[in-house]
């Protein structure tokens, strides 16, 4: 729980959390409902007090605040729907940008804007570990920008040849088995109705539904006490696959975003959601 | 610009190696995409702790099982025969260890990520519950693999040392050593073959599955 959480909200959140944990430890009760029911219930209980709101507020401030060597805000940043247009941008990313001549996800696009508008050095930022330097700011920005598309449906463009090409590369990345345990993304997310431990696994080859899988990130992660962006989520997936370290906003992570985002077409975004 | 001019421009750019970025060329072929994919992967990952980029290099099984489609029957058979040849029975001929140690390994999902410190097998869990139901007491289990509850009992193993239990004992050992021997594109890690667990650790997991006193079979 972040220290900045207002005291009035703190108590109810803590209570609902312990209620959820109690429910999770009650075997016979759990046996009568699926893990998905439990997770949906848990999410509903916390919906009023999702700490992601704090990160959204921080992200909105960061968007408007003059920062960096050029002392400029991000308000002229084009996220794909024209300079300064934030609403609806998240559910159409990653997409092709003609100025950079490449497909970018939200975070790689933010890096472009931070560099061109504010004068930050993007190459230096991507070297920073999560939680350090500009990384918490990028995660807060992703919280706010995704929240501005809440309840909108995913509709990534696939008109440009580069968008189609990245989809094909993302598909290859999704099924690519490697490492000491032979895992790929598809090992866990390549069939319907499976789970790891008690955690339901969305089938990311297809649209697994509203607010599930791609449509649930960024999210406030209770176990980490942090807001996790999509890049952060992908990074942890690769850690658990026992792969080497994927570069922040690297081409492979963007291609995976295209593959999953296109597959999620029509899904309602609930980001930033709340997760265990 | 008319259609002829456009296609000429596309061809010219493709020859110049710029076709992909120009958006005018014909879509890349599957082989071109494969080459681009390899370059993308090489440029997207770096070493971190014990997780080095050489982990991206695929062996024959990984390469054959990396698409949305399963390989053809001939390929599968070839891979399974090759995997079968890698199986190494326990050097002392003893297949079963201590099921209590096996249960600890089954609960342990740690090992080999870039936040783990050591690649020693002693630092690795067996990850069993991530994908399998095993004992009745543990309700937090995954479903990627089949249920292993009553594993030995269902297969008629009353005494794992008895000659009639031998085929099941050897099969189970083989499955833990290199699961690809029975299903080339299995989702199960190849614990012995890839050095994820040592012989003694595999013996403990064997006991969890096959010892009649283990909660897998006794409860």
Coordinates of C-alpha atoms in Angstrom, one line a residue:
Chain A
X1 CA 0.0 0.0 0.0
X2 CA 1.6 3.3 -1.0
X3 CA 2.3 5.7 1.9
X4 CA 0.5 8.5 0.0
X5 CA -2.9 6.6 0.2
X6 CA -5.5 8.9 1.9
X7 CA -6.3 7.6 5.4
X8 CA -10.0 7.5 4.7
X9 CA -9.6 5.1 1.9
X10 CA -7.0 2.9 3.6
X11 CA -9.2 1.1 6.0
X12 CA -11.9 -0.2 3.6
X13 CA -9.2 -1.4 1.1
X14 CA -7.3 -3.3 3.9
X15 CA -10.6 -4.9 5.0
X16 CA -11.7 -6.1 1.6
X17 CA -8.2 -7.4 1.0
X18 CA -8.3 -9.6 4.1
X19 CA -11.8 -10.7 3.2
X20 CA -10.6 -11.8 -0.2
X21 CA -7.6 -13.7 1.3
X22 CA -10.0 -15.4 3.8
X23 CA -12.2 -16.5 0.8
X24 CA -9.1 -17.8 -1.0
X25 CA -8.1 -20.0 1.9
X26 CA -11.6 -21.6 2.3
X27 CA -11.2 -24.7 0.2
X28 CA -14.9 -26.0 0.1
X29 CA -16.2 -22.6 -0.8
X30 CA -13.7 -22.2 -3.5
X31 CA -14.4 -25.6 -5.0
X32 CA -17.9 -24.5 -5.8
X33 CA -16.9 -21.6 -7.9
X34 CA -14.2 -21.2 -10.5
X35 CA -11.0 -19.3 -9.9
X36 CA -12.4 -16.8 -12.4
X37 CA -15.5 -16.2 -10.2
X38 CA -13.3 -15.6 -7.3
X39 CA -11.0 -13.2 -9.1
X40 CA -14.0 -11.2 -10.5
X41 CA -15.5 -11.0 -7.0
X42 CA -12.2 -9.8 -5.6
X43 CA -11.8 -7.2 -8.4
X44 CA -15.4 -6.0 -7.7
X45 CA -14.7 -5.7 -4.0
X46 CA -11.6 -3.5 -4.7
X47 CA -13.1 -1.5 -7.5
X48 CA -14.0 1.4 -5.3
X49 CA -10.5 1.6 -3.9
X50 CA -8.2 0.7 -6.7
X51 CA -4.9 2.5 -5.8
X52 CA -4.3 2.8 -9.5
X53 CA -6.2 6.1 -9.2
X54 CA -3.2 7.6 -7.4
X55 CA -0.9 6.7 -10.3
X56 CA -3.5 8.0 -12.8
X57 CA -3.4 11.4 -11.0
X58 CA 0.4 11.4 -11.0
X59 CA 0.4 10.6 -14.7
X60 CA -2.0 13.4 -15.6
X61 CA 0.2 15.8 -13.7
X62 CA 3.3 14.5 -15.5
X63 CA 1.6 14.9 -18.9
X64 CA 0.9 18.6 -18.1
X65 CA 4.0 19.5 -16.2
X66 CA 7.0 21.3 -17.9
X67 CA 10.0 19.0 -17.4
X68 CA 13.3 17.9 -18.9
X69 CA 16.1 19.9 -20.5
X70 CA 13.6 21.7 -22.8
X71 CA 11.3 22.5 -19.9
X72 CA 8.2 21.4 -21.9
X73 CA 5.1 19.4 -21.2
X74 CA 3.9 16.3 -23.1
X75 CA 0.7 18.1 -24.2
X76 CA 1.8 18.2 -27.8
X77 CA 2.6 14.5 -27.9
X78 CA 0.9 12.6 -30.7
X79 CA -0.2 9.1 -29.4
X80 CA -1.7 8.3 -32.8
X81 CA -4.9 10.3 -32.8
X82 CA -3.2 13.7 -33.3
X83 CA -1.1 16.0 -31.0
X84 CA -2.5 16.1 -27.5
X85 CA -5.3 13.6 -28.0
X86 CA -5.2 11.1 -25.2
X87 CA -8.8 9.7 -25.1
X88 CA -9.1 6.6 -27.2
X89 CA -5.3 6.4 -27.9
X90 CA -4.6 3.4 -25.6
X91 CA -7.0 1.0 -27.3
X92 CA -5.3 1.6 -30.7
X93 CA -1.7 1.0 -29.6
X94 CA 0.8 -0.3 -30.7
X95 CA 0.4 1.4 -34.2
X96 CA 2.6 2.8 -37.0
X97 CA 3.9 6.4 -36.7
X98 CA 5.0 8.1 -39.8
X99 CA 7.4 10.5 -38.1
X100 CA 9.5 7.7 -36.5
X101 CA 8.7 5.3 -39.4
X102 CA 8.0 2.5 -37.0
X103 CA 5.4 0.7 -35.0
X104 CA 5.4 1.9 -31.4
X105 CA 3.5 0.9 -28.3
X106 CA 2.5 3.5 -25.7
X107 CA 5.7 3.4 -23.8
X108 CA 8.1 3.6 -26.8
X109 CA 5.9 6.4 -28.1
X110 CA 6.2 8.3 -24.8
X111 CA 10.0 7.9 -25.0
X112 CA 9.9 9.5 -28.4
X113 CA 7.8 12.4 -27.1
X114 CA 10.0 12.8 -24.0
X115 CA 13.0 13.0 -26.3
X116 CA 11.6 15.3 -29.0
X117 CA 9.5 17.6 -26.8
X118 CA 11.2 17.6 -23.5
X119 CA 14.8 16.8 -24.4
X120 CA 15.3 13.7 -22.4
X121 CA 17.7 11.0 -23.6
X122 CA 15.5 8.0 -24.4
X123 CA 18.5 5.6 -24.9
X124 CA 19.6 6.4 -21.3
X125 CA 16.0 6.0 -19.9
X126 CA 15.6 2.5 -21.3
X127 CA 18.7 1.3 -19.5
X128 CA 17.1 2.2 -16.1
X129 CA 15.6 -0.7 -14.1
X130 CA 11.9 -0.6 -13.2
X131 CA 11.3 1.6 -10.2
X132 CA 14.3 3.9 -10.9
X133 CA 14.8 7.2 -12.6
X134 CA 12.1 8.0 -15.2
X135 CA 10.6 4.4 -15.1
X136 CA 8.0 5.2 -12.3
X137 CA 7.0 8.3 -14.3
X138 CA 6.5 6.2 -17.5
X139 CA 4.3 3.8 -15.5
X140 CA 2.2 6.6 -14.0
X141 CA 1.8 8.1 -17.5
X142 CA 0.7 4.7 -18.8
X143 CA -1.8 4.5 -15.9
X144 CA -3.4 7.8 -16.8
X145 CA -3.4 7.4 -20.6
X146 CA -4.9 3.9 -20.4
X147 CA -7.5 5.2 -18.0
X148 CA -8.6 7.8 -20.5
X149 CA -9.6 4.8 -22.7
X150 CA -11.4 2.9 -20.0
X151 CA -14.5 1.1 -21.2
X152 CA -13.5 1.6 -24.8
X153 CA -12.9 -1.5 -27.1
X154 CA -9.6 -2.5 -28.5
X155 CA -9.3 -1.7 -32.2
X156 CA -5.6 -1.7 -33.3
X157 CA -5.0 -0.6 -36.8
X158 CA -3.7 -3.2 -39.2
X159 CA -3.6 -1.2 -42.4
X160 CA 0.0 -0.2 -42.7
X161 CA 2.4 -2.9 -44.0
X162 CA 4.6 -2.4 -40.9
X163 CA 1.7 -3.0 -38.6
X164 CA 1.0 -6.3 -40.4
X165 CA 4.7 -7.2 -40.4
X166 CA 5.0 -6.6 -36.6
X167 CA 1.9 -8.8 -36.1
X168 CA 3.7 -11.7 -37.9
X169 CA 6.9 -11.1 -35.9
X170 CA 4.9 -10.9 -32.7
X171 CA 3.2 -14.2 -33.5
X172 CA 6.6 -15.8 -34.0
X173 CA 7.8 -14.3 -30.6
X174 CA 4.6 -15.6 -28.9
X175 CA 5.3 -19.2 -29.9
X176 CA 9.1 -19.1 -29.6
X177 CA 10.3 -21.7 -27.2
X178 CA 13.7 -21.3 -25.5
X179 CA 15.6 -21.3 -22.3
X180 CA 16.2 -24.1 -19.8
X181 CA 12.6 -25.0 -19.4
X182 CA 11.5 -24.8 -23.1
X183 CA 8.8 -22.2 -22.3
X184 CA 7.2 -19.8 -24.7
X185 CA 4.3 -17.3 -24.2
X186 CA 2.1 -20.0 -25.6
X187 CA 3.1 -22.5 -23.0
X188 CA 0.8 -20.7 -20.5
X189 CA -1.3 -18.6 -22.8
X190 CA -1.8 -20.8 -25.8
X191 CA -4.9 -22.8 -24.9
X192 CA -8.3 -22.0 -23.3
X193 CA -9.4 -22.6 -19.7
X194 CA -6.1 -23.3 -18.1
X195 CA -4.6 -22.0 -14.9
X196 CA -1.2 -21.8 -13.0
X197 CA -1.8 -22.6 -9.3
X198 CA -5.1 -20.8 -8.8
X199 CA -4.4 -18.1 -11.4
X200 CA -6.6 -18.3 -14.5
X201 CA -4.6 -17.9 -17.7
X202 CA -6.1 -16.0 -20.6
X203 CA -5.7 -17.6 -24.0
X204 CA -3.9 -14.7 -25.8
X205 CA -4.1 -16.2 -29.3
X206 CA -7.7 -14.9 -29.3
X207 CA -9.8 -12.3 -27.5
X208 CA -10.3 -13.9 -24.1
X209 CA -13.1 -11.4 -23.2
X210 CA -13.7 -8.0 -21.7
X211 CA -11.2 -6.8 -19.1
X212 CA -9.1 -10.0 -19.4
X213 CA -5.6 -10.5 -20.6
X214 CA -4.4 -7.6 -22.8
X215 CA -7.5 -5.6 -21.8
X216 CA -6.5 -5.7 -18.1
X217 CA -3.1 -4.0 -18.2
X218 CA -1.7 -1.7 -17.0
X219 CA -2.8 -2.7 -13.5
X220 CA -2.2 -2.0 -9.8
X221 CA -0.5 -5.1 -8.6
X222 CA -1.4 -5.7 -4.9
X223 CA 1.4 -8.2 -4.3
X224 CA 4.0 -5.7 -5.6
X225 CA 2.3 -2.6 -4.2
X226 CA 3.0 -1.0 -7.5
X227 CA 1.3 0.1 -10.8
X228 CA 2.7 -2.1 -13.6
X229 CA 2.6 -0.9 -17.2
X230 CA 2.3 -3.4 -20.1
X231 CA 6.1 -3.3 -20.6
X232 CA 6.6 -4.2 -17.0
X233 CA 4.1 -7.1 -17.3
X234 CA 5.8 -8.5 -20.4
X235 CA 9.2 -8.1 -18.6
X236 CA 8.0 -10.3 -15.7
X237 CA 6.5 -12.9 -18.1
X238 CA 9.9 -13.3 -19.7
X239 CA 11.5 -13.5 -16.3
X240 CA 9.2 -16.4 -15.4
X241 CA 9.9 -18.0 -18.8
X242 CA 13.5 -18.0 -17.7
X243 CA 14.5 -16.0 -20.8
X244 CA 17.2 -13.4 -20.9
X245 CA 16.2 -9.8 -20.2
X246 CA 13.9 -8.1 -22.8
X247 CA 15.0 -4.5 -23.4
X248 CA 12.4 -1.9 -22.3
X249 CA 10.4 -0.9 -25.4
X250 CA 12.5 -3.3 -27.5
X251 CA 11.1 -4.5 -30.9
X252 CA 10.2 -7.9 -29.6
X253 CA 8.0 -6.5 -26.8
X254 CA 6.3 -4.1 -29.2
X255 CA 5.7 -6.9 -31.7
X256 CA 4.2 -9.0 -28.9
X257 CA 2.0 -6.0 -28.1
X258 CA 0.8 -5.9 -31.7
X259 CA 0.0 -9.6 -31.7
X260 CA -1.9 -9.6 -28.4
X261 CA -3.6 -6.3 -29.1
X262 CA -4.8 -7.2 -32.5
X263 CA -6.0 -10.6 -31.1
X264 CA -7.9 -8.7 -28.4
X265 CA -10.0 -6.7 -31.0
X266 CA -13.3 -5.8 -29.5
X267 CA -12.4 -6.4 -25.9
X268 CA -13.4 -3.8 -23.4
X269 CA -10.4 -2.2 -21.7
X270 CA -10.7 -1.9 -17.9
X271 CA -7.1 -0.6 -17.5
X272 CA -5.7 0.2 -15.1
X273 CA -7.1 -2.8 -13.4
X274 CA -6.3 -4.3 -10.0
X275 CA -4.4 -7.6 -9.8
X276 CA -3.4 -9.8 -6.9
Chain B
X1 CA 1.1 8.1 -59.1
X2 CA -0.3 5.4 -61.3
X3 CA -0.2 1.7 -60.5
X4 CA 2.7 0.9 -62.8
X5 CA 4.8 3.6 -61.3
X6 CA 4.0 2.5 -57.8
X7 CA 4.9 -1.1 -58.4
X8 CA 8.2 0.0 -60.1
X9 CA 9.0 2.2 -57.1
X10 CA 8.2 -0.8 -54.8
X11 CA 10.6 -3.0 -56.7
X12 CA 13.3 -0.4 -56.8
X13 CA 13.0 0.1 -53.1
X14 CA 13.0 -3.6 -52.4
X15 CA 16.2 -4.0 -54.4
X16 CA 17.7 -1.1 -52.3
X17 CA 16.7 -3.0 -49.2
X18 CA 14.3 -0.2 -48.1
X19 CA 11.1 -1.9 -49.3
X20 CA 10.0 -2.9 -45.9
X21 CA 10.0 0.6 -44.5
X22 CA 8.6 2.2 -47.6
X23 CA 5.3 0.4 -47.3
X24 CA 5.1 0.1 -51.1
X25 CA 6.7 -3.3 -51.6
X26 CA 4.9 -6.6 -51.6
X27 CA 4.6 -8.2 -48.1
X28 CA 7.7 -10.1 -46.9
X29 CA 7.8 -13.8 -47.5
X30 CA 7.7 -16.3 -44.6
X31 CA 11.4 -16.9 -45.0
X32 CA 12.1 -13.1 -44.9
X33 CA 10.0 -12.8 -41.8
X34 CA 11.9 -15.7 -40.2
X35 CA 15.2 -13.8 -40.8
X36 CA 13.7 -10.6 -39.6
X37 CA 12.4 -12.4 -36.5
X38 CA 15.9 -13.8 -35.7
X39 CA 17.4 -10.3 -36.0
X40 CA 14.6 -8.8 -33.8
X41 CA 15.2 -11.4 -31.0
X42 CA 18.9 -10.9 -31.1
X43 CA 18.5 -7.1 -30.8
X44 CA 15.8 -7.2 -28.1
X45 CA 17.3 -9.2 -25.3
X46 CA 20.4 -8.9 -23.1
X47 CA 22.2 -10.8 -20.3
X48 CA 20.8 -10.4 -16.8
X49 CA 22.3 -12.3 -13.9
X50 CA 22.3 -16.0 -14.6
X51 CA 20.0 -15.6 -17.6
X52 CA 22.2 -15.1 -20.6
X53 CA 21.2 -14.4 -24.2
X54 CA 22.5 -17.9 -25.2
X55 CA 19.2 -19.1 -23.8
X56 CA 17.5 -17.8 -27.0
X57 CA 19.5 -20.4 -29.0
X58 CA 17.1 -23.3 -29.8
X59 CA 17.8 -27.0 -29.8
X60 CA 15.9 -29.3 -32.3
X61 CA 12.9 -29.7 -30.1
X62 CA 12.5 -26.1 -29.3
X63 CA 12.8 -25.1 -33.0
X64 CA 10.3 -27.7 -34.2
X65 CA 7.8 -26.8 -31.5
X66 CA 7.8 -23.0 -31.9
X67 CA 4.8 -22.4 -34.1
X68 CA 1.0 -22.4 -33.8
X69 CA 1.0 -25.7 -35.7
X70 CA 2.4 -28.9 -34.4
X71 CA 5.2 -30.4 -36.6
X72 CA 4.4 -33.3 -39.0
X73 CA 4.2 -36.9 -37.8
X74 CA 7.6 -37.8 -39.2
X75 CA 9.3 -34.9 -37.4
X76 CA 7.5 -35.8 -34.2
X77 CA 8.6 -39.4 -34.4
X78 CA 12.2 -38.4 -35.2
X79 CA 12.3 -36.0 -32.2
X80 CA 10.8 -38.6 -29.9
X81 CA 13.3 -41.3 -30.9
X82 CA 16.2 -38.9 -30.3
X83 CA 14.8 -37.9 -26.9
X84 CA 14.3 -41.6 -26.0
X85 CA 18.0 -42.1 -26.6
X86 CA 18.9 -39.4 -24.1
X87 CA 17.2 -41.2 -21.1
X88 CA 19.5 -42.1 -18.3
X89 CA 18.3 -44.5 -15.7
X90 CA 19.6 -44.0 -12.1
X91 CA 23.2 -45.1 -11.9
X92 CA 22.6 -47.2 -8.7
X93 CA 19.4 -48.7 -10.1
X94 CA 17.3 -47.2 -7.3
X95 CA 14.4 -45.2 -8.7
X96 CA 12.6 -44.0 -5.6
X97 CA 13.7 -41.5 -3.0
X98 CA 11.8 -39.8 -0.2
X99 CA 8.3 -38.6 -1.0
X100 CA 8.5 -35.9 1.7
X101 CA 11.4 -34.3 -0.1
X102 CA 9.5 -34.9 -3.4
X103 CA 6.5 -32.9 -2.0
X104 CA 8.8 -30.0 -1.1
X105 CA 10.3 -30.0 -4.6
X106 CA 6.7 -30.2 -6.1
X107 CA 5.7 -27.1 -4.1
X108 CA 8.8 -25.2 -5.1
X109 CA 8.5 -23.1 -8.2
X110 CA 11.8 -21.3 -8.0
X111 CA 14.9 -21.4 -10.1
X112 CA 16.7 -20.2 -13.2
X113 CA 15.1 -16.7 -13.6
X114 CA 17.4 -13.7 -13.8
X115 CA 16.6 -12.9 -10.1
X116 CA 17.8 -16.3 -9.0
X117 CA 21.5 -16.4 -7.9
X118 CA 22.6 -19.8 -8.8
X119 CA 22.1 -22.3 -11.7
X120 CA 22.9 -25.3 -9.3
X121 CA 20.1 -27.9 -9.3
X122 CA 19.9 -27.5 -5.6
X123 CA 18.5 -24.0 -6.2
X124 CA 15.7 -25.3 -8.4
X125 CA 12.3 -26.5 -7.5
X126 CA 10.4 -29.0 -9.6
X127 CA 7.4 -26.6 -10.2
X128 CA 5.0 -29.5 -10.3
X129 CA 2.0 -27.8 -8.7
X130 CA 2.2 -24.9 -11.2
X131 CA 0.6 -27.3 -13.7
X132 CA -0.6 -30.5 -12.0
X133 CA -3.0 -31.5 -9.3
X134 CA -0.9 -33.9 -7.1
X135 CA -2.1 -34.3 -3.5
X136 CA -5.6 -33.9 -2.2
X137 CA -4.5 -31.4 0.5
X138 CA -3.1 -28.8 -1.9
X139 CA -6.0 -27.0 -3.7
X140 CA -3.7 -24.3 -5.2
X141 CA -2.7 -26.3 -8.3
X142 CA -2.5 -25.6 -12.0
X143 CA -4.3 -27.4 -14.9
X144 CA -1.8 -27.1 -17.8
X145 CA -0.8 -30.7 -17.1
X146 CA -3.1 -33.6 -16.2
X147 CA -4.0 -34.5 -12.6
X148 CA -1.4 -36.7 -10.9
X149 CA -3.6 -37.5 -7.9
X150 CA -3.6 -41.3 -7.3
X151 CA -0.9 -41.5 -10.0
X152 CA 0.6 -44.8 -8.8
X153 CA -2.6 -46.2 -7.5
X154 CA -4.5 -45.7 -10.8
X155 CA -1.6 -47.5 -12.5
X156 CA -1.7 -50.5 -10.1
X157 CA 1.6 -49.8 -8.5
X158 CA 1.2 -51.5 -5.0
X159 CA 5.0 -52.2 -4.7
X160 CA 7.3 -50.0 -6.8
X161 CA 10.1 -52.5 -6.3
X162 CA 8.0 -55.4 -7.7
X163 CA 8.8 -56.6 -11.3
X164 CA 5.3 -55.9 -12.5
X165 CA 5.6 -52.2 -11.5
X166 CA 8.8 -51.9 -13.6
X167 CA 7.3 -50.5 -16.8
X168 CA 5.4 -47.8 -15.0
X169 CA 8.5 -46.9 -12.9
X170 CA 10.7 -46.7 -15.9
X171 CA 8.1 -44.7 -17.9
X172 CA 7.7 -42.2 -15.0
X173 CA 11.5 -41.8 -14.7
X174 CA 11.7 -41.2 -18.5
X175 CA 8.9 -38.7 -18.4
X176 CA 10.7 -36.7 -15.7
X177 CA 14.1 -37.1 -17.4
X178 CA 13.0 -36.0 -20.8
X179 CA 9.3 -35.7 -21.4
X180 CA 9.9 -35.2 -25.1
X181 CA 10.6 -38.9 -25.5
X182 CA 6.8 -39.6 -25.3
X183 CA 5.5 -36.3 -26.8
X184 CA 8.0 -34.2 -28.8
X185 CA 6.3 -30.9 -28.2
X186 CA 5.2 -31.5 -24.6
X187 CA 4.8 -28.4 -22.4
X188 CA 6.7 -30.2 -19.6
X189 CA 10.3 -29.2 -18.9
X190 CA 12.9 -31.8 -19.6
X191 CA 14.2 -32.0 -16.0
X192 CA 17.0 -34.6 -16.3
X193 CA 18.0 -33.8 -19.9
X194 CA 18.4 -30.1 -19.3
X195 CA 20.0 -30.5 -15.9
X196 CA 17.1 -28.8 -14.1
X197 CA 17.1 -31.5 -11.4
X198 CA 19.7 -34.0 -10.4
X199 CA 19.2 -37.8 -10.1
X200 CA 18.5 -37.6 -6.3
X201 CA 15.9 -34.8 -6.8
X202 CA 14.1 -36.8 -9.5
X203 CA 14.1 -39.9 -7.2
X204 CA 12.3 -37.8 -4.6
X205 CA 9.6 -36.7 -7.1
X206 CA 9.3 -40.3 -8.3
X207 CA 8.6 -41.3 -4.7
X208 CA 5.9 -38.6 -4.4
X209 CA 4.2 -40.1 -7.4
X210 CA 4.7 -43.8 -6.9
X211 CA 5.3 -44.6 -3.2
X212 CA 2.1 -46.1 -1.8
X213 CA 2.6 -44.2 1.5
X214 CA 2.8 -40.8 -0.4
X215 CA -0.3 -38.7 0.0
X216 CA -0.7 -39.0 -3.8
X217 CA -1.6 -42.6 -3.4
X218 CA -2.5 -43.1 0.3
X219 CA -5.1 -40.3 0.7

